[in-house]
Amino acid sequence: MSVRSRHEDGLHTTSLTTAEITALGHLAEGRTRRETATALGVAESTVASYLTRAGTKLLTTGAPATLHAALVASHLPAPNLDGSPLDFSDEERRLWQTFATAPTKTAATAALGLSSKEVSAQLDALMGRVGARNPMHFIALGHAHRVLSRNGPAS
């Protein structure tokens, strides 16, 4: 079984396999690759392969950007949030949105115009504030808190 979506350019049709979607779902819930592999009964390298293949299909590089693209393309259901969304500053929103779409942390650092140390400190603080277990969970929480959305950055 696969889920199909059409890229904005209309030239690419993407199908993610059930295994790729399931792995992304586990990672979005904050599970590690090892925990995801155990839950799926596969090797950790297989989970990494699912991420790489999903990224190729979604035209993304990097696990956080791949998860964000899968959420935007409705391959995964929108994450639910326990309680009300928190309020975030414009800087926190920009950090979250940049991290969600950048292929690497280095690229995010360059896009933000900050040092690697500053970006790491800000990411760590924001991830701690929202209770993100890892970068993939952080992206899912960005959608849950409505900082990230299916229609591009949330305002």
PDB file of C-alpha atoms in Angstrom:
ATOM      1  CA  MET A   1       0.000   0.000   0.000  1.00  0.00           C
ATOM      2  CA  SER A   2       1.237   3.503  -0.735  1.00  0.00           C
ATOM      3  CA  VAL A   3       0.011   7.047  -0.337  1.00  0.00           C
ATOM      4  CA  ARG A   4       0.269   9.373  -3.304  1.00  0.00           C
ATOM      5  CA  SER A   5       0.732  13.112  -3.372  1.00  0.00           C
ATOM      6  CA  ARG A   6       1.595  15.628  -6.055  1.00  0.00           C
ATOM      7  CA  HIS A   7       4.484  18.053  -5.642  1.00  0.00           C
ATOM      8  CA  GLU A   8       3.840  21.748  -6.158  1.00  0.00           C
ATOM      9  CA  ASP A   9       5.682  21.723  -9.484  1.00  0.00           C
ATOM     10  CA  GLY A  10       3.208  19.137 -10.783  1.00  0.00           C
ATOM     11  CA  LEU A  11       6.024  17.078 -12.258  1.00  0.00           C
ATOM     12  CA  HIS A  12       6.657  14.625  -9.455  1.00  0.00           C
ATOM     13  CA  THR A  13       4.226  12.100  -8.077  1.00  0.00           C
ATOM     14  CA  THR A  14       5.335  10.598  -4.808  1.00  0.00           C
ATOM     15  CA  SER A  15       4.422   7.298  -3.254  1.00  0.00           C
ATOM     16  CA  LEU A  16       5.582   6.488   0.231  1.00  0.00           C
ATOM     17  CA  THR A  17       5.360   2.865   1.249  1.00  0.00           C
ATOM     18  CA  THR A  18       3.454   1.768   4.305  1.00  0.00           C
ATOM     19  CA  ALA A  19       6.779   0.908   5.956  1.00  0.00           C
ATOM     20  CA  GLU A  20       8.172   4.400   5.289  1.00  0.00           C
ATOM     21  CA  ILE A  21       5.012   6.041   6.643  1.00  0.00           C
ATOM     22  CA  THR A  22       4.978   3.772   9.701  1.00  0.00           C
ATOM     23  CA  ALA A  23       8.633   4.506  10.456  1.00  0.00           C
ATOM     24  CA  LEU A  24       8.064   8.249  10.089  1.00  0.00           C
ATOM     25  CA  GLY A  25       5.075   7.986  12.413  1.00  0.00           C
ATOM     26  CA  HIS A  26       7.136   6.268  15.110  1.00  0.00           C
ATOM     27  CA  LEU A  27       9.872   8.886  14.783  1.00  0.00           C
ATOM     28  CA  ALA A  28       7.307  11.713  14.926  1.00  0.00           C
ATOM     29  CA  GLU A  29       6.132  10.323  18.262  1.00  0.00           C
ATOM     30  CA  GLY A  30       9.649  10.792  19.646  1.00  0.00           C
ATOM     31  CA  ARG A  31      10.970   7.269  19.304  1.00  0.00           C
ATOM     32  CA  THR A  32      14.614   6.821  18.384  1.00  0.00           C
ATOM     33  CA  ARG A  33      15.668   4.943  15.260  1.00  0.00           C
ATOM     34  CA  ARG A  34      16.618   2.003  17.468  1.00  0.00           C
ATOM     35  CA  GLU A  35      13.217   2.009  19.216  1.00  0.00           C
ATOM     36  CA  THR A  36      11.488   2.306  15.836  1.00  0.00           C
ATOM     37  CA  ALA A  37      13.507  -0.592  14.452  1.00  0.00           C
ATOM     38  CA  THR A  38      12.603  -2.764  17.432  1.00  0.00           C
ATOM     39  CA  ALA A  39       8.904  -1.863  17.129  1.00  0.00           C
ATOM     40  CA  LEU A  40       8.923  -2.686  13.412  1.00  0.00           C
ATOM     41  CA  GLY A  41      11.043  -5.809  13.782  1.00  0.00           C
ATOM     42  CA  VAL A  42      13.720  -4.552  11.397  1.00  0.00           C
ATOM     43  CA  ALA A  43      17.342  -3.466  11.640  1.00  0.00           C
ATOM     44  CA  GLU A  44      18.180   0.111  12.584  1.00  0.00           C
ATOM     45  CA  SER A  45      19.828   0.473   9.172  1.00  0.00           C
ATOM     46  CA  THR A  46      16.486  -0.408   7.574  1.00  0.00           C
ATOM     47  CA  VAL A  47      14.831   2.493   9.394  1.00  0.00           C
ATOM     48  CA  ALA A  48      17.616   4.760   8.114  1.00  0.00           C
ATOM     49  CA  SER A  49      16.950   3.403   4.624  1.00  0.00           C
ATOM     50  CA  TYR A  50      13.231   4.157   4.956  1.00  0.00           C
ATOM     51  CA  LEU A  51      14.099   7.755   5.883  1.00  0.00           C
ATOM     52  CA  THR A  52      16.513   8.131   2.982  1.00  0.00           C
ATOM     53  CA  ARG A  53      14.024   6.704   0.480  1.00  0.00           C
ATOM     54  CA  ALA A  54      11.206   8.886   1.831  1.00  0.00           C
ATOM     55  CA  GLY A  55      13.496  11.932   1.608  1.00  0.00           C
ATOM     56  CA  THR A  56      14.357  11.110  -1.993  1.00  0.00           C
ATOM     57  CA  LYS A  57      10.678  10.780  -2.872  1.00  0.00           C
ATOM     58  CA  LEU A  58       9.772  14.007  -1.057  1.00  0.00           C
ATOM     59  CA  LEU A  59      12.759  15.868  -2.522  1.00  0.00           C
ATOM     60  CA  THR A  60      14.257  16.549   0.903  1.00  0.00           C
ATOM     61  CA  THR A  61      17.534  15.934   2.648  1.00  0.00           C
ATOM     62  CA  GLY A  62      17.747  15.317   6.378  1.00  0.00           C
ATOM     63  CA  ALA A  63      15.346  13.508   8.674  1.00  0.00           C
ATOM     64  CA  PRO A  64      13.619  16.609  10.154  1.00  0.00           C
ATOM     65  CA  ALA A  65      12.955  18.080   6.690  1.00  0.00           C
ATOM     66  CA  THR A  66      11.679  14.704   5.484  1.00  0.00           C
ATOM     67  CA  LEU A  67       9.246  14.401   8.378  1.00  0.00           C
ATOM     68  CA  HIS A  68       8.076  17.990   7.850  1.00  0.00           C
ATOM     69  CA  ALA A  69       7.511  17.307   4.132  1.00  0.00           C
ATOM     70  CA  ALA A  70       5.582  14.114   4.950  1.00  0.00           C
ATOM     71  CA  LEU A  71       3.344  16.047   7.334  1.00  0.00           C
ATOM     72  CA  VAL A  72       2.834  18.877   4.846  1.00  0.00           C
ATOM     73  CA  ALA A  73       1.951  16.364   2.101  1.00  0.00           C
ATOM     74  CA  SER A  74      -0.553  14.659   4.451  1.00  0.00           C
ATOM     75  CA  HIS A  75       1.286  11.332   4.445  1.00  0.00           C
ATOM     76  CA  LEU A  76       0.911  11.393   8.230  1.00  0.00           C
ATOM     77  CA  PRO A  77      -1.986  12.697  10.282  1.00  0.00           C
ATOM     78  CA  ALA A  78      -1.542  16.047  11.941  1.00  0.00           C
ATOM     79  CA  PRO A  79      -0.085  15.492  15.415  1.00  0.00           C
ATOM     80  CA  ASN A  80      -2.331  16.052  18.400  1.00  0.00           C
ATOM     81  CA  LEU A  81      -1.321  18.191  21.322  1.00  0.00           C
ATOM     82  CA  ASP A  82      -2.200  17.546  24.920  1.00  0.00           C
ATOM     83  CA  GLY A  83      -3.465  20.888  26.134  1.00  0.00           C
ATOM     84  CA  SER A  84      -3.372  24.274  24.447  1.00  0.00           C
ATOM     85  CA  PRO A  85      -0.658  25.417  22.047  1.00  0.00           C
ATOM     86  CA  LEU A  86       2.025  27.576  23.633  1.00  0.00           C
ATOM     87  CA  ASP A  87       2.889  31.086  22.475  1.00  0.00           C
ATOM     88  CA  PHE A  88       6.234  31.516  20.742  1.00  0.00           C
ATOM     89  CA  SER A  89       8.287  34.556  19.859  1.00  0.00           C
ATOM     90  CA  ASP A  90       8.976  35.461  16.238  1.00  0.00           C
ATOM     91  CA  GLU A  91      12.581  34.315  16.749  1.00  0.00           C
ATOM     92  CA  GLU A  92      11.456  30.930  18.077  1.00  0.00           C
ATOM     93  CA  ARG A  93       9.071  30.522  15.134  1.00  0.00           C
ATOM     94  CA  ARG A  94      11.807  31.431  12.654  1.00  0.00           C
ATOM     95  CA  LEU A  95      14.209  28.956  14.287  1.00  0.00           C
ATOM     96  CA  TRP A  96      11.590  26.185  14.168  1.00  0.00           C
ATOM     97  CA  GLN A  97      10.595  26.916  10.571  1.00  0.00           C
ATOM     98  CA  THR A  98      14.194  27.086   9.402  1.00  0.00           C
ATOM     99  CA  PHE A  99      15.113  23.866  11.194  1.00  0.00           C
ATOM    100  CA  ALA A 100      12.093  22.116   9.632  1.00  0.00           C
ATOM    101  CA  THR A 101      13.137  22.914   6.081  1.00  0.00           C
ATOM    102  CA  ALA A 102      16.928  23.082   6.155  1.00  0.00           C
ATOM    103  CA  PRO A 103      18.763  20.014   4.841  1.00  0.00           C
ATOM    104  CA  THR A 104      21.316  20.163   7.658  1.00  0.00           C
ATOM    105  CA  LYS A 105      21.925  21.963  10.926  1.00  0.00           C
ATOM    106  CA  THR A 106      24.806  23.770   9.177  1.00  0.00           C
ATOM    107  CA  ALA A 107      22.399  25.041   6.521  1.00  0.00           C
ATOM    108  CA  ALA A 108      19.959  26.168   9.226  1.00  0.00           C
ATOM    109  CA  THR A 109      22.796  27.987  10.998  1.00  0.00           C
ATOM    110  CA  ALA A 110      23.743  29.800   7.790  1.00  0.00           C
ATOM    111  CA  ALA A 111      20.108  30.703   7.023  1.00  0.00           C
ATOM    112  CA  LEU A 112      19.631  32.133  10.502  1.00  0.00           C
ATOM    113  CA  GLY A 113      22.871  34.101  10.420  1.00  0.00           C
ATOM    114  CA  LEU A 114      23.918  32.771  13.821  1.00  0.00           C
ATOM    115  CA  SER A 115      26.865  30.759  15.054  1.00  0.00           C
ATOM    116  CA  SER A 116      26.525  27.008  15.394  1.00  0.00           C
ATOM    117  CA  LYS A 117      26.836  27.409  19.154  1.00  0.00           C
ATOM    118  CA  GLU A 118      24.001  29.973  19.252  1.00  0.00           C
ATOM    119  CA  VAL A 119      21.711  27.795  17.111  1.00  0.00           C
ATOM    120  CA  SER A 120      22.447  24.727  19.247  1.00  0.00           C
ATOM    121  CA  ALA A 121      21.713  26.635  22.446  1.00  0.00           C
ATOM    122  CA  GLN A 122      18.469  28.074  21.072  1.00  0.00           C
ATOM    123  CA  LEU A 123      17.358  24.696  19.693  1.00  0.00           C
ATOM    124  CA  ASP A 124      18.147  22.938  22.959  1.00  0.00           C
ATOM    125  CA  ALA A 125      16.194  25.557  24.933  1.00  0.00           C
ATOM    126  CA  LEU A 126      13.179  25.423  22.625  1.00  0.00           C
ATOM    127  CA  MET A 127      13.186  21.615  22.455  1.00  0.00           C
ATOM    128  CA  GLY A 128      13.309  21.515  26.251  1.00  0.00           C
ATOM    129  CA  ARG A 129      10.482  24.023  26.543  1.00  0.00           C
ATOM    130  CA  VAL A 130       8.142  21.933  24.377  1.00  0.00           C
ATOM    131  CA  GLY A 131       9.332  18.549  25.689  1.00  0.00           C
ATOM    132  CA  ALA A 132      10.771  17.314  22.402  1.00  0.00           C
ATOM    133  CA  ARG A 133      12.575  14.006  22.812  1.00  0.00           C
ATOM    134  CA  ASN A 134      14.634  14.440  19.627  1.00  0.00           C
ATOM    135  CA  PRO A 135      14.703  16.555  16.422  1.00  0.00           C
ATOM    136  CA  MET A 136      12.000  14.464  14.699  1.00  0.00           C
ATOM    137  CA  HIS A 137       9.673  14.838  17.686  1.00  0.00           C
ATOM    138  CA  PHE A 138      10.472  18.569  17.665  1.00  0.00           C
ATOM    139  CA  ILE A 139       9.204  18.838  14.074  1.00  0.00           C
ATOM    140  CA  ALA A 140       6.003  16.954  14.919  1.00  0.00           C
ATOM    141  CA  LEU A 141       5.473  19.239  17.915  1.00  0.00           C
ATOM    142  CA  GLY A 142       5.956  22.231  15.619  1.00  0.00           C
ATOM    143  CA  HIS A 143       2.909  21.066  13.688  1.00  0.00           C
ATOM    144  CA  ALA A 144       0.984  20.323  16.883  1.00  0.00           C
ATOM    145  CA  HIS A 145       1.727  23.818  18.248  1.00  0.00           C
ATOM    146  CA  ARG A 146       0.779  25.315  14.877  1.00  0.00           C
ATOM    147  CA  VAL A 147       4.213  26.856  14.350  1.00  0.00           C
ATOM    148  CA  LEU A 148       4.538  24.649  11.274  1.00  0.00           C
ATOM    149  CA  SER A 149       1.598  23.888   9.041  1.00  0.00           C
ATOM    150  CA  ARG A 150       0.521  21.997   5.948  1.00  0.00           C
ATOM    151  CA  ASN A 151       0.262  25.321   4.106  1.00  0.00           C
ATOM    152  CA  GLY A 152       3.803  26.513   4.773  1.00  0.00           C
ATOM    153  CA  PRO A 153       4.941  28.414   7.853  1.00  0.00           C
ATOM    154  CA  ALA A 154       2.150  29.252  10.240  1.00  0.00           C
ATOM    155  CA  SER A 155       1.746  32.892  11.088  1.00  0.00           C
TER     156      SER A 155
END
